[in-house]
Amino acid sequence: MNDLINVMQPCLGERELAAVREVFESNWIGRGKRTAEFEARFAEHIGVGREHVVSVNSCTEATFIAMDLLGVGPGDEVVLPSISFVGAANAIASRGARPVFCDVDAHTLNPRVSDIEAALTPRTKAVIVLHYGGHPGDVVAIAALCRDRGVKLIEDAAIAVDSQVDGQACGTFGDIAMWSFDHGKIVVTVDGGMLYVRDPELAARAPKVAYLGMEQRSGFDQAMRASTRWWDFDVTSFSRRSTTNDVLSAIGIVQLERLPEFIARRAEVAASYDEGFAGLAGLRRPPVLPAGHRTSHYMYWVQLDPELRDVVARDLYARGVYTTFRYPPLHEVPSYGWTTPLPNTEAAAAGTLLLPMHQGLSDDDVRRVVDSVRECVTARTLGQAA
Ligand SMILES: *Cc1c(COP(=O)(O)O)cnc(C)c1O
């Protein structure tokens, strides 16, 4: 078998190593100036004020913090597409609230405004949407709907690090958003996330919630003069420690600088796939982006006859091309206790396959994927017809 071509893969190199070495040598490895710089650069990247972002140890943790900040609790409902990251539903359920799963468009795998609207009830406190594959989806219209209904919008922008609508960054359309820098994402810090909070008061609370809810009772200057000590504190929430550190942030600074180059390569790969699969019977390419939308090219997904999807995936694996499907529908996970069918979600989940998509793919890899997919799909489609 040839070397396996991965679906996703990080791109870390000498520059990241040099940045880590510098942090080691500085002897300040905890949360310090690199973390502050990474936050400032990320805020600039998404076009918001620096005081609205706080870095955390994962995107999942940011979702849990969002639930804390919004005070989601028992009796509340939070709407999200069934095709969502499992951590989003866990964040809701962990607060004693109810995840309400909505359907998606079967081709984009993003929810339409009508899907969200149909799931709203007087108990809906918030809506969480992601940007499937990096495509922004109907986020503008969904944000308008949420504003109208007085419901908070949370954007799980984990995979939308460079996605935009008309020049505005995904993640900045709603009230709260989060990004992921885990090992499988585009900007990688090994593990890490970023939290954006629009409301200034909530944004000021976010860093405290991310660090044990701690509030110093006085600074050094005050403590030197007064009777308090600088190690005295109170807590404003019973929170976890969700912060990151300067080793990981130093990696993030370099990765963010390399992002344009990463995205450019991903766009080339996507264009080669589009061309390579043109006219291939039995395979549907991903949807064309609407005008004004920009994608991060996080995923390249194709759709096949559900009867053939799994066998084609196995055939491809045997030829050294790894494929997968994200995100398996949460309404089918027994613990969430959901019983209503979601037809488009089920159809999409049965027929969609993610092909290798990362900036480390060589032209040879891309050719191998195209040839393998063409041959496997054609062989199975003809086999089915015979
Ligand atoms: C990866 C991912 C997450 C979780 O990110 P972590 O940083 O690993 O916690 C959340 N949402 C989506 C859509 C993801 O792909």
GROMACS .gro file of C-alpha atoms and ligand atoms in nm:
model
  401
    1MET     CA    1   0.000   0.000   0.000
    2ASN     CA    2   0.115   0.355  -0.074
    3ASP     CA    3   0.172   0.598   0.210
    4LEU     CA    4  -0.161   0.700   0.354
    5ILE     CA    5  -0.281   1.045   0.252
    6ASN     CA    6  -0.443   1.205   0.557
    7VAL     CA    7  -0.773   1.391   0.562
    8MET     CA    8  -0.625   1.664   0.779
    9GLN     CA    9  -0.276   1.735   0.898
   10PRO     CA   10  -0.092   2.017   1.076
   11CYS     CA   11   0.194   2.219   0.922
   12LEU     CA   12   0.445   2.297   1.196
   13GLY     CA   13   0.808   2.365   1.115
   14GLU     CA   14   1.131   2.546   1.196
   15ARG     CA   15   0.970   2.884   1.258
   16GLU     CA   16   0.736   2.741   1.521
   17LEU     CA   17   1.028   2.554   1.682
   18ALA     CA   18   1.233   2.874   1.695
   19ALA     CA   19   0.943   3.057   1.860
   20VAL     CA   20   0.909   2.780   2.121
   21ARG     CA   21   1.283   2.787   2.187
   22GLU     CA   22   1.263   3.161   2.252
   23VAL     CA   23   0.987   3.107   2.508
   24PHE     CA   24   1.189   2.834   2.681
   25GLU     CA   25   1.490   3.064   2.698
   26SER     CA   26   1.284   3.351   2.838
   27ASN     CA   27   1.191   3.128   3.133
   28TRP     CA   28   0.834   3.262   3.120
   29ILE     CA   29   0.636   2.968   2.986
   30GLY     CA   30   0.301   3.049   3.149
   31ARG     CA   31   0.041   3.297   3.035
   32GLY     CA   32   0.231   3.617   2.957
   33LYS     CA   33   0.324   3.854   2.680
   34ARG     CA   34   0.307   3.599   2.394
   35THR     CA   35  -0.046   3.510   2.491
   36ALA     CA   36  -0.135   3.880   2.502
   37GLU     CA   37   0.022   3.927   2.160
   38PHE     CA   38  -0.158   3.627   2.011
   39GLU     CA   39  -0.489   3.764   2.141
   40ALA     CA   40  -0.416   4.109   1.998
   41ARG     CA   41  -0.318   3.966   1.659
   42PHE     CA   42  -0.621   3.740   1.647
   43ALA     CA   43  -0.851   4.031   1.734
   44GLU     CA   44  -0.696   4.225   1.447
   45HIS     CA   45  -0.737   3.926   1.216
   46ILE     CA   46  -1.113   3.911   1.281
   47GLY     CA   47  -1.149   4.289   1.294
   48VAL     CA   48  -1.263   4.341   1.654
   49GLY     CA   49  -1.131   4.531   1.955
   50ARG     CA   50  -0.866   4.350   2.155
   51GLU     CA   51  -1.074   4.365   2.473
   52HIS     CA   52  -1.333   4.137   2.311
   53VAL     CA   53  -1.112   3.828   2.278
   54VAL     CA   54  -0.959   3.591   2.530
   55SER     CA   55  -0.750   3.286   2.452
   56VAL     CA   56  -0.841   2.956   2.614
   57ASN     CA   57  -0.713   2.599   2.621
   58SER     CA   58  -0.965   2.461   2.369
   59CYS     CA   59  -1.261   2.560   2.159
   60THR     CA   60  -1.477   2.316   2.353
   61GLU     CA   61  -1.388   2.495   2.675
   62ALA     CA   62  -1.486   2.826   2.510
   63THR     CA   63  -1.829   2.677   2.438
   64PHE     CA   64  -1.869   2.580   2.803
   65ILE     CA   65  -1.764   2.934   2.905
   66ALA     CA   66  -2.023   3.077   2.662
   67MET     CA   67  -2.295   2.882   2.845
   68ASP     CA   68  -2.166   3.021   3.177
   69LEU     CA   69  -2.157   3.379   3.045
   70LEU     CA   70  -2.512   3.358   2.909
   71GLY     CA   71  -2.640   3.193   3.227
   72VAL     CA   72  -2.790   2.899   3.038
   73GLY     CA   73  -2.956   2.664   3.285
   74PRO     CA   74  -3.240   2.421   3.361
   75GLY     CA   75  -3.556   2.500   3.164
   76ASP     CA   76  -3.362   2.668   2.884
   77GLU     CA   77  -3.333   2.536   2.530
   78VAL     CA   78  -3.041   2.593   2.297
   79VAL     CA   79  -3.092   2.524   1.925
   80LEU     CA   80  -2.811   2.376   1.718
   81PRO     CA   81  -2.786   2.171   1.399
   82SER     CA   82  -2.770   1.798   1.462
   83ILE     CA   83  -2.457   1.808   1.244
   84SER     CA   84  -2.252   1.985   1.512
   85PHE     CA   85  -1.945   1.915   1.718
   86VAL     CA   86  -2.031   1.694   2.016
   87GLY     CA   87  -1.875   1.947   2.259
   88ALA     CA   88  -2.143   2.204   2.174
   89ALA     CA   89  -2.425   1.972   2.279
   90ASN     CA   90  -2.233   1.867   2.591
   91ALA     CA   91  -2.185   2.231   2.691
   92ILE     CA   92  -2.563   2.280   2.677
   93ALA     CA   93  -2.656   1.954   2.849
   94SER     CA   94  -2.395   2.000   3.123
   95ARG     CA   95  -2.582   2.312   3.239
   96GLY     CA   96  -2.907   2.117   3.273
   97ALA     CA   97  -3.043   2.285   2.960
   98ARG     CA   98  -3.187   2.101   2.659
   99PRO     CA   99  -3.009   2.078   2.323
  100VAL     CA  100  -3.272   2.118   2.048
  101PHE     CA  101  -3.146   1.973   1.722
  102CYS     CA  102  -3.246   2.136   1.394
  103ASP     CA  103  -3.214   2.013   1.036
  104VAL     CA  104  -2.969   2.135   0.771
  105ASP     CA  105  -2.959   2.180   0.396
  106ALA     CA  106  -2.859   1.840   0.256
  107HIS     CA  107  -2.594   1.982   0.022
  108THR     CA  108  -2.433   2.260   0.230
  109LEU     CA  109  -2.480   2.075   0.563
  110ASN     CA  110  -2.542   2.420   0.712
  111PRO     CA  111  -2.879   2.512   0.866
  112ARG     CA  112  -3.108   2.744   0.671
  113VAL     CA  113  -3.289   3.028   0.848
  114SER     CA  114  -3.609   2.828   0.820
  115ASP     CA  115  -3.445   2.531   1.000
  116ILE     CA  116  -3.346   2.755   1.292
  117GLU     CA  117  -3.680   2.935   1.300
  118ALA     CA  118  -3.874   2.607   1.311
  119ALA     CA  119  -3.681   2.503   1.624
  120LEU     CA  120  -3.731   2.825   1.827
  121THR     CA  121  -3.971   2.817   2.122
  122PRO     CA  122  -4.035   3.062   2.406
  123ARG     CA  123  -3.774   2.865   2.604
  124THR     CA  124  -3.495   2.917   2.347
  125LYS     CA  125  -3.211   3.105   2.512
  126ALA     CA  126  -2.949   3.073   2.240
  127VAL     CA  127  -2.864   2.928   1.900
  128ILE     CA  128  -2.527   2.770   1.815
  129VAL     CA  129  -2.427   2.737   1.450
  130LEU     CA  130  -2.103   2.624   1.293
  131HIS     CA  131  -1.981   2.703   0.940
  132TYR     CA  132  -1.977   2.364   0.772
  133GLY     CA  133  -1.650   2.292   0.599
  134GLY     CA  134  -1.557   2.658   0.642
  135HIS     CA  135  -1.850   2.783   0.430
  136PRO     CA  136  -2.017   3.076   0.614
  137GLY     CA  137  -2.371   2.950   0.541
  138ASP     CA  138  -2.677   3.166   0.614
  139VAL     CA  139  -2.509   3.327   0.915
  140VAL     CA  140  -2.613   3.682   0.821
  141ALA     CA  141  -2.983   3.596   0.801
  142ILE     CA  142  -2.962   3.372   1.109
  143ALA     CA  143  -2.802   3.657   1.307
  144ALA     CA  144  -3.087   3.888   1.200
  145LEU     CA  145  -3.347   3.629   1.305
  146CYS     CA  146  -3.182   3.584   1.647
  147ARG     CA  147  -3.170   3.962   1.703
  148ASP     CA  148  -3.539   3.989   1.614
  149ARG     CA  149  -3.635   3.715   1.857
  150GLY     CA  150  -3.408   3.829   2.140
  151VAL     CA  151  -3.214   3.502   2.125
  152LYS     CA  152  -2.834   3.497   2.163
  153LEU     CA  153  -2.633   3.368   1.867
  154ILE     CA  154  -2.316   3.170   1.929
  155GLU     CA  155  -2.094   3.096   1.630
  156ASP     CA  156  -1.883   2.785   1.662
  157ALA     CA  157  -1.623   2.925   1.423
  158ALA     CA  158  -1.378   2.643   1.504
  159ILE     CA  159  -1.321   2.569   1.136
  160ALA     CA  160  -1.396   2.917   0.996
  161VAL     CA  161  -1.068   3.088   1.087
  162ASP     CA  162  -1.052   3.272   0.756
  163SER     CA  163  -1.417   3.265   0.647
  164GLN     CA  164  -1.598   3.587   0.569
  165VAL     CA  165  -1.918   3.735   0.431
  166ASP     CA  166  -1.869   4.063   0.245
  167GLY     CA  167  -1.539   4.120   0.424
  168GLN     CA  168  -1.674   4.053   0.773
  169ALA     CA  169  -1.518   3.762   0.961
  170CYS     CA  170  -1.729   3.464   1.057
  171GLY     CA  171  -1.757   3.464   1.433
  172THR     CA  172  -1.838   3.834   1.449
  173PHE     CA  173  -2.201   3.811   1.333
  174GLY     CA  174  -2.340   3.680   1.662
  175ASP     CA  175  -2.293   3.753   2.032
  176ILE     CA  176  -2.023   3.502   2.119
  177ALA     CA  177  -1.789   3.293   1.904
  178MET     CA  178  -1.504   3.049   1.942
  179TRP     CA  179  -1.221   2.913   1.726
  180SER     CA  180  -1.013   2.597   1.762
  181PHE     CA  181  -0.640   2.553   1.722
  182ASP     CA  182  -0.629   2.180   1.795
  183HIS     CA  183  -0.408   1.940   1.597
  184GLY     CA  184  -0.664   1.895   1.319
  185LYS     CA  185  -0.743   2.258   1.244
  186ILE     CA  186  -0.580   2.508   1.006
  187VAL     CA  187  -0.407   2.733   1.262
  188VAL     CA  188  -0.261   2.484   1.509
  189THR     CA  189  -0.119   2.551   1.856
  190VAL     CA  190  -0.132   2.176   1.942
  191ASP     CA  191  -0.433   2.256   2.160
  192GLY     CA  192  -0.604   2.587   2.209
  193GLY     CA  193  -0.895   2.812   2.132
  194MET     CA  194  -1.007   3.173   2.114
  195LEU     CA  195  -1.325   3.323   2.255
  196TYR     CA  196  -1.492   3.638   2.121
  197VAL     CA  197  -1.759   3.820   2.322
  198ARG     CA  198  -1.943   4.113   2.166
  199ASP     CA  199  -2.109   4.270   2.474
  200PRO     CA  200  -1.847   4.486   2.654
  201GLU     CA  201  -1.962   4.391   3.005
  202LEU     CA  202  -1.967   4.019   2.931
  203ALA     CA  203  -1.633   4.056   2.750
  204ALA     CA  204  -1.483   4.209   3.064
  205ARG     CA  205  -1.609   3.912   3.268
  206ALA     CA  206  -1.479   3.650   3.023
  207PRO     CA  207  -1.110   3.652   3.131
  208LYS     CA  208  -1.216   3.605   3.494
  209VAL     CA  209  -1.445   3.316   3.405
  210ALA     CA  210  -1.153   3.167   3.210
  211TYR     CA  211  -0.934   3.183   3.520
  212LEU     CA  212  -1.118   3.034   3.818
  213GLY     CA  213  -1.341   3.341   3.853
  214MET     CA  214  -1.057   3.501   4.045
  215GLU     CA  215  -1.038   3.871   4.113
  216GLN     CA  216  -0.739   4.025   4.293
  217ARG     CA  217  -0.849   4.242   4.581
  218SER     CA  218  -0.569   4.488   4.516
  219GLY     CA  219  -0.270   4.547   4.291
  220PHE     CA  220   0.090   4.568   4.411
  221ASP     CA  221   0.087   4.948   4.443
  222GLN     CA  222  -0.226   4.956   4.652
  223ALA     CA  223  -0.115   4.662   4.866
  224MET     CA  224   0.221   4.826   4.943
  225ARG     CA  225   0.037   5.118   5.100
  226ALA     CA  226  -0.276   4.961   5.243
  227SER     CA  227  -0.353   4.675   5.477
  228THR     CA  228  -0.443   4.430   5.198
  229ARG     CA  229  -0.191   4.186   5.047
  230TRP     CA  230  -0.141   4.133   4.677
  231TRP     CA  231  -0.219   3.763   4.710
  232ASP     CA  232  -0.566   3.824   4.853
  233PHE     CA  233  -0.850   3.746   4.617
  234ASP     CA  234  -1.223   3.689   4.584
  235VAL     CA  235  -1.408   3.483   4.325
  236THR     CA  236  -1.681   3.617   4.098
  237SER     CA  237  -1.780   3.275   3.958
  238PHE     CA  238  -1.707   2.915   4.051
  239SER     CA  239  -1.507   2.855   3.735
  240ARG     CA  240  -1.247   2.621   3.595
  241ARG     CA  241  -0.897   2.712   3.478
  242SER     CA  242  -0.935   2.746   3.103
  243THR     CA  243  -0.629   2.953   3.018
  244THR     CA  244  -0.346   2.874   2.775
  245ASN     CA  245   0.027   2.952   2.796
  246ASP     CA  246   0.307   3.133   2.615
  247VAL     CA  247   0.456   2.817   2.460
  248LEU     CA  248   0.137   2.748   2.269
  249SER     CA  249   0.065   3.114   2.200
  250ALA     CA  250   0.412   3.157   2.045
  251ILE     CA  251   0.324   2.877   1.802
  252GLY     CA  252  -0.009   3.046   1.733
  253ILE     CA  253   0.154   3.377   1.643
  254VAL     CA  254   0.365   3.207   1.375
  255GLN     CA  255   0.075   2.998   1.247
  256LEU     CA  256  -0.147   3.305   1.214
  257GLU     CA  257   0.125   3.473   1.006
  258ARG     CA  258   0.136   3.167   0.781
  259LEU     CA  259  -0.244   3.150   0.746
  260PRO     CA  260  -0.268   3.330   0.408
  261GLU     CA  261  -0.019   3.083   0.260
  262PHE     CA  262  -0.215   2.788   0.410
  263ILE     CA  263  -0.544   2.914   0.270
  264ALA     CA  264  -0.395   2.977  -0.074
  265ARG     CA  265  -0.272   2.617  -0.096
  266ARG     CA  266  -0.606   2.482   0.024
  267ALA     CA  267  -0.784   2.688  -0.242
  268GLU     CA  268  -0.558   2.534  -0.507
  269VAL     CA  269  -0.635   2.184  -0.383
  270ALA     CA  270  -1.009   2.256  -0.388
  271ALA     CA  271  -0.985   2.393  -0.742
  272SER     CA  272  -0.798   2.080  -0.857
  273TYR     CA  273  -1.064   1.857  -0.701
  274ASP     CA  274  -1.344   2.063  -0.861
  275GLU     CA  275  -1.180   2.023  -1.197
  276GLY     CA  276  -1.085   1.659  -1.145
  277PHE     CA  277  -1.438   1.554  -1.050
  278ALA     CA  278  -1.620   1.759  -1.314
  279GLY     CA  279  -1.866   1.538  -1.500
  280LEU     CA  280  -1.797   1.232  -1.285
  281ALA     CA  281  -2.121   1.032  -1.275
  282GLY     CA  282  -2.231   0.932  -0.926
  283LEU     CA  283  -2.042   1.211  -0.745
  284ARG     CA  284  -2.175   1.550  -0.637
  285ARG     CA  285  -1.923   1.822  -0.569
  286PRO     CA  286  -1.955   2.067  -0.277
  287PRO     CA  287  -2.187   2.366  -0.328
  288VAL     CA  288  -2.059   2.674  -0.507
  289LEU     CA  289  -1.999   2.962  -0.265
  290PRO     CA  290  -2.253   3.245  -0.290
  291ALA     CA  291  -2.117   3.583  -0.405
  292GLY     CA  292  -1.942   3.770  -0.123
  293HIS     CA  293  -1.872   3.452   0.076
  294ARG     CA  294  -1.521   3.336   0.151
  295THR     CA  295  -1.435   2.991   0.287
  296SER     CA  296  -1.138   2.870   0.490
  297HIS     CA  297  -1.139   2.552   0.276
  298TYR     CA  298  -1.137   2.345   0.591
  299MET     CA  299  -1.317   2.051   0.431
  300TYR     CA  300  -1.373   1.926   0.080
  301TRP     CA  301  -1.682   1.710   0.079
  302VAL     CA  302  -1.838   1.501  -0.195
  303GLN     CA  303  -2.173   1.330  -0.197
  304LEU     CA  304  -2.234   0.978  -0.320
  305ASP     CA  305  -2.525   0.737  -0.331
  306PRO     CA  306  -2.564   0.633   0.036
  307GLU     CA  307  -2.554   0.270  -0.084
  308LEU     CA  308  -2.201   0.329  -0.211
  309ARG     CA  309  -2.050   0.582   0.030
  310ASP     CA  310  -1.907   0.336   0.281
  311VAL     CA  311  -1.772   0.090   0.022
  312VAL     CA  312  -1.607   0.373  -0.169
  313ALA     CA  313  -1.452   0.493   0.159
  314ARG     CA  314  -1.313   0.143   0.219
  315ASP     CA  315  -1.187   0.113  -0.140
  316LEU     CA  316  -1.011   0.447  -0.105
  317TYR     CA  317  -0.855   0.348   0.226
  318ALA     CA  318  -0.722   0.030   0.065
  319ARG     CA  319  -0.557   0.254  -0.194
  320GLY     CA  320  -0.399   0.476   0.070
  321VAL     CA  321  -0.651   0.760   0.062
  322TYR     CA  322  -0.803   0.827   0.400
  323THR     CA  323  -1.152   0.979   0.409
  324THR     CA  324  -1.404   1.041   0.685
  325PHE     CA  325  -1.732   1.207   0.774
  326ARG     CA  326  -1.784   1.493   1.017
  327TYR     CA  327  -1.995   1.559   1.218
  328PRO     CA  328  -2.204   1.244   1.282
  329PRO     CA  329  -2.559   1.357   1.370
  330LEU     CA  330  -2.608   1.424   1.739
  331HIS     CA  331  -2.984   1.358   1.730
  332GLU     CA  332  -2.892   0.990   1.684
  333VAL     CA  333  -2.671   0.985   1.996
  334PRO     CA  334  -2.892   0.812   2.258
  335SER     CA  335  -2.784   1.018   2.561
  336TYR     CA  336  -2.934   1.339   2.424
  337GLY     CA  337  -3.275   1.170   2.429
  338TRP     CA  338  -3.390   1.299   2.089
  339THR     CA  339  -3.667   1.116   1.901
  340THR     CA  340  -3.779   1.334   1.605
  341PRO     CA  341  -3.628   1.240   1.265
  342LEU     CA  342  -3.433   1.506   1.073
  343PRO     CA  343  -3.457   1.391   0.709
  344ASN     CA  344  -3.202   1.620   0.538
  345THR     CA  345  -2.950   1.562   0.814
  346GLU     CA  346  -2.988   1.186   0.783
  347ALA     CA  347  -2.955   1.197   0.404
  348ALA     CA  348  -2.648   1.420   0.422
  349ALA     CA  349  -2.485   1.205   0.687
  350ALA     CA  350  -2.543   0.891   0.480
  351GLY     CA  351  -2.398   1.021   0.154
  352THR     CA  352  -2.125   1.271   0.243
  353LEU     CA  353  -1.754   1.190   0.242
  354LEU     CA  354  -1.466   1.423   0.334
  355LEU     CA  355  -1.162   1.393   0.112
  356PRO     CA  356  -0.805   1.483   0.214
  357MET     CA  357  -0.779   1.861   0.254
  358HIS     CA  358  -0.477   2.029   0.406
  359GLN     CA  359  -0.198   2.261   0.301
  360GLY     CA  360   0.061   1.983   0.317
  361LEU     CA  361  -0.082   1.798   0.015
  362SER     CA  362   0.158   1.783  -0.280
  363ASP     CA  363   0.046   1.800  -0.642
  364ASP     CA  364   0.116   1.426  -0.660
  365ASP     CA  365  -0.109   1.361  -0.359
  366VAL     CA  366  -0.387   1.562  -0.517
  367ARG     CA  367  -0.354   1.370  -0.843
  368ARG     CA  368  -0.359   1.042  -0.653
  369VAL     CA  369  -0.677   1.141  -0.469
  370VAL     CA  370  -0.850   1.252  -0.791
  371ASP     CA  371  -0.752   0.936  -0.982
  372SER     CA  372  -0.843   0.707  -0.693
  373VAL     CA  373  -1.181   0.871  -0.636
  374ARG     CA  374  -1.263   0.865  -1.007
  375GLU     CA  375  -1.170   0.499  -1.039
  376CYS     CA  376  -1.340   0.381  -0.719
  377VAL     CA  377  -1.662   0.575  -0.779
  378THR     CA  378  -1.681   0.464  -1.142
  379ALA     CA  379  -1.615   0.098  -1.060
  380ARG     CA  380  -1.880   0.089  -0.788
  381THR     CA  381  -2.136   0.288  -0.987
  382LEU     CA  382  -2.100   0.054  -1.286
  383GLY     CA  383  -2.108  -0.245  -1.051
  384GLN     CA  384  -2.434  -0.118  -0.906
  385ALA     CA  385  -2.588  -0.069  -1.252
  386ALA     CA  386  -2.486  -0.419  -1.369
  387LIG     C1  387  -1.257   2.083   1.639
  387LIG     C2  388  -1.390   2.144   1.659
  387LIG     C3  389  -1.431   2.189   1.785
  387LIG     C4  390  -1.354   2.163   1.911
  387LIG     O1  391  -1.231   2.222   1.916
  387LIG     P1  392  -1.128   2.183   2.034
  387LIG     O2  393  -1.030   2.295   2.030
  387LIG     O3  394  -1.067   2.051   1.995
  387LIG     O4  395  -1.203   2.174   2.160
  387LIG     C5  396  -1.551   2.253   1.795
  387LIG     N1  397  -1.630   2.272   1.688
  387LIG     C6  398  -1.595   2.229   1.565
  387LIG     C7  399  -1.686   2.257   1.451
  387LIG     C8  400  -1.475   2.162   1.547
  387LIG     O5  401  -1.441   2.115   1.426
   0.00000   0.00000   0.00000
